[in-house]
XYZ file of C-alpha atoms in Angstrom:
588
model
C 291.914 100.228 -36.105
C 294.600 100.328 -38.782
C 297.475 100.367 -36.271
C 300.899 98.979 -37.056
C 302.305 96.328 -34.725
C 304.244 98.910 -32.676
C 301.054 100.946 -32.520
C 299.096 97.972 -31.257
C 301.729 97.326 -28.593
C 301.596 100.957 -27.490
C 297.809 100.831 -27.417
C 297.652 97.802 -25.151
C 300.318 99.272 -22.881
C 298.091 102.324 -22.662
C 295.031 100.185 -21.958
C 296.876 98.517 -19.085
C 297.964 101.889 -17.763
C 294.370 103.009 -17.351
C 292.974 99.659 -16.238
C 290.144 99.803 -13.678
C 291.198 100.873 -10.203
C 289.820 99.620 -6.902
C 287.954 102.805 -6.031
C 285.827 103.373 -9.141
C 283.866 106.632 -9.130
C 280.193 106.120 -8.167
C 276.860 107.936 -8.092
C 277.335 108.396 -4.349
C 280.612 110.220 -5.020
C 278.879 112.479 -7.519
C 276.109 113.340 -5.050
C 278.724 114.079 -2.378
C 280.502 116.490 -4.715
C 277.263 118.190 -5.780
C 276.207 118.619 -2.150
C 279.495 120.367 -1.389
C 279.330 122.392 -4.612
C 275.893 123.633 -3.649
C 277.237 125.016 -0.393
C 280.391 126.501 -1.940
C 278.535 128.264 -4.745
C 275.920 129.609 -2.312
C 278.688 131.019 -0.110
C 280.359 132.583 -3.138
C 277.100 134.295 -4.107
C 276.924 135.885 -0.664
C 280.562 136.977 -0.692
C 280.697 138.576 -4.151
C 280.239 142.355 -4.076
C 277.665 142.377 -6.904
C 276.663 140.658 -10.149
C 279.149 142.700 -12.146
C 282.154 140.658 -11.031
C 282.834 136.926 -11.265
C 285.299 134.721 -9.321
C 288.502 133.409 -10.869
C 291.080 131.960 -8.428
C 291.180 131.287 -4.693
C 293.229 133.283 -2.218
C 294.879 131.962 0.927
C 292.308 133.748 3.102
C 289.476 131.669 1.655
C 288.102 134.240 -0.791
C 288.177 134.586 -4.577
C 289.988 136.960 -6.861
C 287.353 138.441 -9.155
C 287.141 139.772 -12.696
C 284.836 142.484 -13.989
C 282.176 141.086 -16.303
C 282.840 144.020 -18.598
C 286.527 143.124 -19.016
C 286.905 142.500 -22.749
C 290.220 140.620 -22.615
C 289.646 138.396 -19.547
C 288.354 134.941 -20.409
C 286.922 133.391 -17.231
C 283.674 135.265 -16.571
C 281.406 132.580 -18.038
C 282.429 129.797 -15.670
C 280.661 131.004 -12.518
C 277.215 131.433 -14.103
C 277.865 128.219 -16.015
C 278.497 126.356 -12.758
C 275.218 127.659 -11.356
C 273.392 126.535 -14.488
C 274.813 123.080 -13.831
C 273.469 123.221 -10.273
C 270.056 124.103 -11.700
C 270.321 121.030 -13.925
C 271.055 118.840 -10.900
C 267.867 119.454 -8.915
C 265.665 121.895 -10.912
C 265.700 124.473 -8.140
C 264.501 127.895 -9.320
C 266.976 129.437 -6.866
C 269.908 128.281 -9.033
C 268.186 129.255 -12.269
C 267.603 132.756 -10.925
C 271.149 133.184 -9.552
C 272.680 131.825 -12.752
C 270.620 134.287 -14.765
C 271.696 137.149 -12.483
C 275.366 136.527 -13.345
C 274.687 135.609 -16.986
C 272.903 138.777 -18.085
C 275.763 141.169 -17.185
C 277.823 139.330 -19.809
C 275.525 140.511 -22.594
C 277.869 143.482 -23.002
C 280.421 140.993 -24.374
C 278.277 139.919 -27.336
C 279.740 142.588 -29.615
C 283.308 142.126 -28.369
C 285.558 141.491 -31.388
C 288.850 141.834 -29.512
C 289.231 138.241 -28.350
C 288.769 134.597 -29.332
C 287.529 133.827 -25.827
C 283.883 134.642 -26.482
C 283.339 130.892 -26.514
C 284.513 130.563 -22.920
C 282.582 133.640 -21.837
C 279.329 133.231 -23.704
C 278.821 129.551 -24.509
C 279.419 128.403 -20.932
C 276.955 130.978 -19.601
C 274.393 131.761 -22.285
C 274.818 128.365 -23.932
C 273.860 126.479 -20.776
C 271.075 128.971 -20.154
C 269.602 128.320 -23.610
C 270.002 124.554 -23.248
C 268.208 124.423 -19.906
C 265.469 127.019 -20.425
C 264.852 127.402 -24.157
C 264.430 131.165 -23.640
C 265.062 132.833 -27.047
C 266.757 135.752 -25.312
C 269.752 133.568 -24.579
C 269.829 132.171 -28.119
C 269.800 135.631 -29.678
C 272.720 136.799 -27.521
C 274.667 133.676 -28.496
C 274.112 134.279 -32.219
C 275.321 137.880 -31.905
C 278.361 136.607 -29.990
C 279.119 134.056 -32.688
C 278.975 136.785 -35.321
C 281.501 138.773 -33.295
C 283.828 135.780 -32.988
C 283.569 135.165 -36.728
C 285.106 138.596 -37.409
C 288.409 137.220 -36.095
C 288.618 134.596 -38.830
C 291.676 135.024 -41.048
C 290.837 133.465 -44.412
C 294.469 133.418 -45.619
C 295.649 131.258 -42.719
C 292.283 129.586 -42.073
C 292.197 130.252 -38.319
C 290.492 132.327 -35.658
C 293.149 134.904 -34.762
C 293.335 134.544 -31.016
C 294.093 138.019 -29.762
C 295.483 141.522 -30.222
C 297.074 142.089 -26.833
C 300.444 140.386 -27.494
C 302.533 142.668 -29.743
C 305.085 139.876 -30.242
C 302.567 137.864 -32.275
C 301.349 138.572 -35.773
C 298.492 136.145 -36.600
C 298.451 133.608 -33.754
C 296.424 130.548 -32.933
C 296.491 128.969 -29.481
C 295.204 125.584 -28.414
C 292.666 127.326 -26.151
C 290.678 128.411 -29.220
C 289.661 124.817 -29.869
C 287.236 125.372 -26.985
C 285.922 128.682 -28.309
C 284.929 127.446 -31.773
C 281.964 125.569 -30.324
C 280.216 128.935 -30.384
C 280.581 128.976 -34.192
C 279.520 125.355 -34.637
C 276.498 125.855 -32.412
C 275.622 129.095 -34.205
C 275.734 127.455 -37.633
C 273.232 124.843 -36.378
C 270.917 127.391 -34.761
C 270.156 130.020 -37.347
C 273.586 131.437 -38.143
C 275.300 131.234 -41.557
C 276.843 127.916 -42.633
C 280.180 129.640 -43.153
C 280.649 129.704 -39.374
C 280.904 125.915 -39.457
C 283.491 126.152 -42.227
C 285.521 128.604 -40.164
C 285.500 126.278 -37.159
C 286.415 123.215 -39.207
C 289.264 125.037 -40.968
C 290.605 126.286 -37.657
C 290.527 122.787 -36.169
C 292.326 121.328 -39.187
C 295.028 124.021 -39.196
C 295.565 123.529 -35.466
C 295.950 119.805 -36.047
C 298.419 120.390 -38.862
C 300.621 122.946 -37.145
C 300.155 122.704 -33.361
C 299.954 118.931 -32.830
C 303.264 117.067 -33.067
C 303.639 113.634 -34.657
C 303.609 111.888 -31.253
C 300.368 113.632 -30.181
C 301.999 116.255 -27.977
C 301.435 119.915 -28.766
C 302.733 123.443 -29.043
C 300.676 125.998 -27.173
C 300.750 128.582 -29.948
C 301.567 128.929 -33.634
C 302.187 132.390 -35.067
C 301.838 133.016 -38.800
C 303.154 135.469 -41.352
C 300.645 137.421 -43.402
C 301.001 134.937 -46.274
C 300.073 131.997 -44.032
C 303.535 130.540 -43.477
C 304.612 129.712 -39.928
C 306.462 132.526 -38.212
C 307.124 130.739 -34.891
C 305.816 127.985 -32.624
C 306.162 127.590 -28.893
C 304.396 128.010 -25.585
C 303.025 130.977 -23.713
C 302.014 129.213 -20.511
C 304.134 126.049 -20.732
C 307.732 125.238 -19.863
C 309.503 125.549 -23.219
C 308.971 125.595 -26.974
C 309.522 121.824 -27.098
C 307.394 120.916 -24.052
C 303.663 120.182 -23.720
C 301.595 122.423 -21.480
C 299.062 120.176 -19.736
C 296.005 122.399 -19.951
C 296.770 123.235 -23.570
C 296.721 119.505 -24.281
C 293.433 119.288 -22.372
C 291.927 121.964 -24.626
C 292.860 119.874 -27.650
C 291.363 116.658 -26.255
C 288.151 118.438 -25.372
C 288.108 120.492 -28.574
C 288.595 117.669 -31.066
C 286.022 115.551 -29.258
C 283.548 118.428 -29.442
C 284.228 119.135 -33.150
C 283.724 115.444 -33.943
C 280.388 115.575 -32.124
C 279.211 118.413 -34.363
C 280.676 117.201 -37.661
C 281.019 113.392 -37.450
C 284.158 113.938 -39.553
C 286.472 110.973 -38.924
C 289.520 113.237 -39.117
C 288.527 114.780 -35.821
C 287.972 111.436 -34.120
C 291.483 110.477 -35.231
C 292.779 113.785 -33.875
C 290.999 113.286 -30.553
C 292.536 109.828 -30.210
C 295.997 111.132 -31.036
C 296.128 113.908 -28.465
C 294.320 111.780 -25.871
C 296.679 108.830 -26.178
C 299.708 111.067 -25.637
C 298.080 112.612 -22.561
C 297.126 109.277 -20.994
C 300.467 107.648 -21.716
C 302.286 110.421 -19.846
C 300.096 110.726 -16.758
C 301.383 110.006 -13.249
C 299.728 107.319 -11.133
C 297.070 109.629 -9.690
C 295.891 110.691 -13.203
C 296.392 114.402 -12.480
C 299.136 115.941 -14.647
C 301.961 118.228 -13.776
C 301.326 121.723 -15.118
C 303.640 120.865 -18.045
C 304.454 117.284 -19.018
C 308.133 118.125 -19.564
C 308.786 120.665 -16.828
C 311.188 119.760 -14.004
C 309.198 121.916 -11.572
C 306.332 119.955 -10.034
C 302.945 121.585 -9.551
C 299.814 119.624 -10.312
C 297.054 121.157 -12.401
C 293.666 119.839 -11.343
C 291.933 122.104 -13.890
C 293.530 120.174 -16.745
C 292.456 116.876 -15.178
C 288.865 118.097 -14.795
C 288.617 119.248 -18.405
C 290.061 115.962 -19.686
C 287.771 113.873 -17.484
C 284.789 115.707 -18.966
C 286.112 115.315 -22.504
C 286.842 111.602 -22.141
C 283.391 110.858 -20.785
C 282.017 112.350 -23.979
C 284.662 110.759 -26.209
C 283.827 107.347 -24.767
C 280.255 107.756 -26.071
C 281.376 108.901 -29.542
C 284.246 106.464 -30.040
C 283.576 103.801 -32.689
C 286.073 101.265 -31.313
C 284.797 99.232 -28.358
C 288.193 98.808 -26.683
C 288.879 102.534 -26.832
C 285.418 103.331 -25.492
C 286.149 101.255 -22.425
C 289.656 102.618 -21.995
C 288.595 106.260 -22.254
C 285.682 105.889 -19.844
C 287.804 103.955 -17.352
C 290.465 106.649 -17.527
C 287.869 109.388 -16.950
C 286.436 107.630 -13.894
C 289.916 107.178 -12.463
C 290.482 110.922 -12.890
C 287.190 111.737 -11.154
C 288.030 109.312 -8.378
C 291.316 111.130 -7.794
C 289.790 114.607 -8.001
C 287.073 113.654 -5.496
C 289.654 112.299 -3.040
C 291.046 114.312 -0.088
C 294.206 114.957 -2.125
C 292.340 117.307 -4.479
C 288.824 117.883 -3.163
C 288.532 121.121 -1.201
C 286.036 119.940 1.425
C 287.475 120.514 4.879
C 289.784 123.331 3.734
C 289.251 127.080 3.624
C 289.157 127.141 -0.189
C 286.022 128.750 -1.656
C 286.185 126.345 -4.613
C 285.833 122.633 -5.273
C 289.261 121.531 -6.472
C 292.637 122.227 -4.917
C 295.995 122.339 -6.729
C 295.185 124.195 -9.918
C 297.723 126.177 -11.913
C 296.788 129.289 -13.850
C 300.001 130.632 -15.416
C 303.117 129.052 -13.943
C 305.755 130.981 -15.980
C 304.160 134.260 -14.905
C 303.972 133.141 -11.265
C 300.195 133.582 -11.298
C 297.612 131.380 -9.588
C 299.797 128.445 -8.557
C 298.401 125.717 -6.294
C 294.952 127.304 -6.022
C 291.309 126.591 -6.772
C 290.286 127.805 -10.232
C 286.708 128.572 -11.217
C 287.192 126.932 -14.613
C 288.560 123.758 -13.058
C 285.464 123.620 -10.864
C 283.210 124.184 -13.897
C 284.666 121.285 -15.864
C 284.558 119.100 -12.751
C 280.803 119.708 -12.468
C 280.396 119.152 -16.193
C 282.251 115.843 -15.938
C 279.938 114.752 -13.114
C 276.884 115.532 -15.241
C 278.364 113.638 -18.158
C 278.928 110.746 -15.778
C 275.254 110.954 -14.743
C 273.066 113.739 -16.215
C 270.387 113.159 -13.560
C 272.123 112.268 -10.295
C 270.009 111.126 -7.398
C 270.603 114.398 -5.660
C 268.666 114.727 -2.390
C 266.315 117.616 -1.850
C 267.206 119.129 1.514
C 264.606 121.164 3.374
C 265.002 124.940 3.478
C 263.735 127.568 5.887
C 263.624 130.154 3.090
C 260.550 128.874 1.246
C 261.562 130.034 -2.274
C 264.852 128.147 -1.934
C 263.070 124.871 -1.261
C 261.337 124.735 -4.660
C 261.941 122.160 -7.411
C 260.501 122.357 -10.920
C 258.735 119.286 -12.307
C 257.674 120.606 -15.730
C 254.260 121.270 -17.250
C 253.306 117.812 -18.539
C 252.003 116.271 -15.295
C 248.257 116.624 -15.802
C 245.166 114.478 -15.234
C 245.911 111.599 -12.863
C 249.472 111.163 -11.668
C 251.391 108.886 -9.309
C 254.014 110.532 -7.085
C 256.646 108.493 -5.245
C 259.505 109.607 -3.021
C 261.585 108.692 0.023
C 261.670 110.981 3.062
C 264.302 110.863 5.808
C 263.931 112.981 8.979
C 267.347 114.254 10.094
C 266.141 115.683 13.428
C 263.939 114.461 16.256
C 261.287 117.150 15.939
C 260.682 118.715 12.547
C 258.196 121.215 13.950
C 255.760 121.010 11.033
C 258.197 120.680 8.126
C 256.375 120.252 4.824
C 256.748 118.571 1.443
C 254.221 120.198 -0.875
C 253.120 120.429 -4.504
C 251.486 123.038 -6.693
C 251.087 124.219 -10.275
C 254.113 124.927 -12.490
C 253.072 128.572 -12.746
C 252.777 129.107 -8.978
C 255.769 130.661 -7.258
C 255.925 129.182 -3.757
C 256.383 132.097 -1.375
C 254.279 130.799 1.531
C 252.676 127.572 2.732
C 249.283 128.639 1.370
C 250.696 128.446 -2.152
C 250.810 124.635 -1.881
C 247.702 122.749 -3.028
C 248.900 119.445 -1.538
C 251.186 118.928 1.422
C 252.624 116.242 3.664
C 253.553 117.530 7.118
C 255.773 116.177 9.919
C 253.777 117.460 12.892
C 255.143 118.867 16.127
C 253.895 115.792 17.990
C 255.889 113.453 15.753
C 253.483 112.002 13.190
C 252.841 112.346 9.456
C 249.801 114.385 8.424
C 248.333 115.328 5.030
C 246.675 118.555 3.976
C 242.897 118.100 3.685
C 240.950 121.183 2.648
C 241.278 123.662 5.518
C 243.516 121.552 7.768
C 245.528 118.358 8.125
C 244.218 114.828 8.586
C 245.290 111.170 8.807
C 243.713 107.748 9.081
C 246.464 106.142 11.136
C 249.079 107.671 13.372
C 252.397 106.902 11.686
C 255.297 108.362 13.708
C 258.485 109.598 12.082
C 261.867 108.674 13.570
C 265.127 110.489 13.008
C 267.434 108.738 10.537
C 264.736 106.350 9.266
C 263.631 106.477 5.618
C 259.923 106.331 4.734
C 258.618 105.633 1.252
C 255.546 107.580 0.136
C 253.187 106.877 -2.740
C 250.462 109.272 -3.818
C 247.638 109.084 -6.307
C 246.787 112.617 -7.422
C 243.586 113.409 -9.334
C 244.097 116.940 -10.628
C 240.617 117.167 -12.161
C 238.788 116.155 -8.988
C 241.402 117.960 -6.855
C 241.728 115.026 -4.465
C 244.618 112.790 -3.531
C 245.390 109.569 -1.667
C 248.621 108.970 0.242
C 250.264 105.716 1.370
C 253.419 105.418 3.488
C 255.752 102.455 3.942
C 257.667 102.682 7.255
C 261.073 100.960 7.456
C 260.640 97.190 7.603
C 256.839 97.394 7.623
C 253.946 97.051 5.197
C 252.476 99.972 3.286
C 249.907 101.982 5.257
C 247.047 104.083 3.891
C 247.642 107.516 5.413
C 244.694 109.405 3.852
C 242.098 108.499 1.223
C 240.942 110.987 -1.424
C 241.336 114.062 0.715
C 240.758 117.496 -0.782
C 243.364 119.924 -2.069
C 243.946 122.985 0.090
C 240.727 124.963 0.188
C 242.428 128.365 -0.108
C 245.131 127.210 -2.514
C 245.981 128.774 -5.895
C 244.562 127.508 -9.207
C 246.190 124.265 -10.331
C 246.262 122.620 -13.752
C 249.390 120.501 -13.474
C 251.692 118.955 -10.930
C 254.590 121.188 -11.894
C 256.364 122.294 -8.744
C 257.434 120.694 -5.459
C 258.715 122.365 -2.303
C 260.675 120.955 0.652
C 260.326 123.378 3.550
C 261.759 123.459 7.086
C 260.256 125.275 10.027
C 263.092 124.686 12.520
C 266.407 124.723 10.646
C 267.814 124.137 7.193
C 268.345 120.519 6.119
C 266.460 118.911 8.986
C 264.917 116.423 6.555
C 265.557 115.327 2.978
C 263.649 113.885 0.027
C 265.201 111.348 -2.359
C 264.042 109.543 -5.496
C 261.145 111.894 -6.198
C 259.330 110.973 -9.385
C 256.004 111.716 -11.047
C 254.467 109.458 -13.677
C 251.201 108.491 -15.306
C 249.533 105.344 -13.985
C 249.029 102.363 -16.264
C 245.535 101.905 -17.682
C 244.679 99.165 -15.168
C 245.985 101.188 -12.243
C 244.127 104.278 -13.422
C 240.879 102.308 -13.604
C 241.389 100.875 -10.123
C 242.128 104.275 -8.695
C 239.296 106.075 -10.492
C 236.890 107.748 -8.051
C 233.414 106.287 -7.711
C 230.548 108.062 -9.436
C 229.168 110.480 -6.799
C 225.657 109.865 -5.535
C 223.126 112.701 -5.261
C 223.057 114.439 -1.879
C 219.498 113.294 -1.268
C 220.470 109.663 -1.730
C 223.405 110.048 0.679
C 220.987 111.353 3.280
C 218.602 108.498 2.559
C 221.401 105.969 3.019
C 222.701 107.893 6.036
C 226.232 107.369 4.646
C 229.232 109.699 4.671
C 230.805 111.026 1.471
C 233.714 108.831 0.226
C 236.620 110.783 1.714
C 238.890 110.318 4.735
C 237.082 110.225 8.051
C 240.231 110.818 10.089
C 240.662 113.896 12.276
C 241.176 117.278 10.638
C 243.525 119.666 12.397
C 243.427 123.343 11.369
C 246.801 124.820 10.598
C 248.271 127.904 8.971
C 250.635 125.614 7.123
């Protein structure tokens, strides 16, 4: 690594500091956090006055302060829609896509805003996630216009993005926060914008490294320049003193240099990311959540800084070229997540509308101290998705049919195998349904589902068969028990076979090549699933749902027999090869 002997000693001391802890963060912890986040974000949607305002910080009465989405100087409006885009990523529920879009589109007014460096926070976290998850060119076009607006703030003499116009005490300032915003320029240069945007971002990152990062890896919050590019002053706007290190400002640097290295693969930025990270880790308290300023005598933890760093280090651990550092950075990130998901910082069981307690907005100004912060929550969710991009998030049943939908894509055609686990969470599910339909079909009623598994009122599993429900064997469902289902779906023949494995028992054939719903919509793919209650929300759940193509041998074994002519069936006095179990008419 090119370290001197003192450097090696410091490095191994650091490695010991972040050695694995007993309670390593797990997939189960991530699912627990996402389950709570789902409820908190849904409550916030209901409590906000309209889509023109976004939450910022929690109040003691359990509500949020809000910011107008038209506010040109405020910087936090992108985090709420961004958090909902992350929830859409978790379980592919159209509900979250639609709500995220509802709070994303009002930010379009910001795309021509040239008064602030914070377009990255506003637009990349909202429109950037929207473009990443949907591929809709509308979002891309808004992002490119936003990047062009941010580029107007580039000062070619100094080589930085001038952060802002609102502070008359500054002349040409940079702040560490802008290291987050320049991703908009880097992304834009890779997605149809001019290459000079990349140059602007790289120059800004290098000048920040030169002038804002101290030799020991700590940092100033701001650097102000004279018109000729010389330094006018350095200090802090939200930290303790000119010689101290503001924790969230350091977090922006860790995240920012990691991100710039991802885009550029320039070794200078990996070195920079290591430098600012190693200072941060070496000065953390035992619970891995920093004081609002590393050098301040006043103690007030900032969970938002910890969340941003946890997210950054999970990425840095994948980009790092040194094996020991990869391990150290990932271990440190998991320890941070473990702490943030503990009762000391996790808001579950409190009246907070957010996810994380003990955030600090602006301590010197006496603003937002010991509160939940929407941006802390955003980076917490991002860190969880970097920990596991596809968590085994359960699908809980919903009374509101549109809310129970999950998108499966458009590629599931021909013959497909479907597998999933189902757990009843109540004694009588009253006809609750797991169903499937085409990717283009919006599920607004039960008759929009071509295939369906039902938990009947009399306590058994039934499968949709043409105009009703049928079964070969009576398989009862029991509260709290998990049943594994396997289906063979022939989309061309519009028939399907279902097996169920009860707990501790052998697999049972539930129905054999029964017909799709007779009055169902057209179907070309297996592109949408729905998990629907009829009694109450969350009275059953589905886990481990997956759809895949059968192997060639399995496909051959499952292929339907060649149908015989009707006259020959009559001659043989034989039934057609479908389930002969009872068929029960039902509106569902």
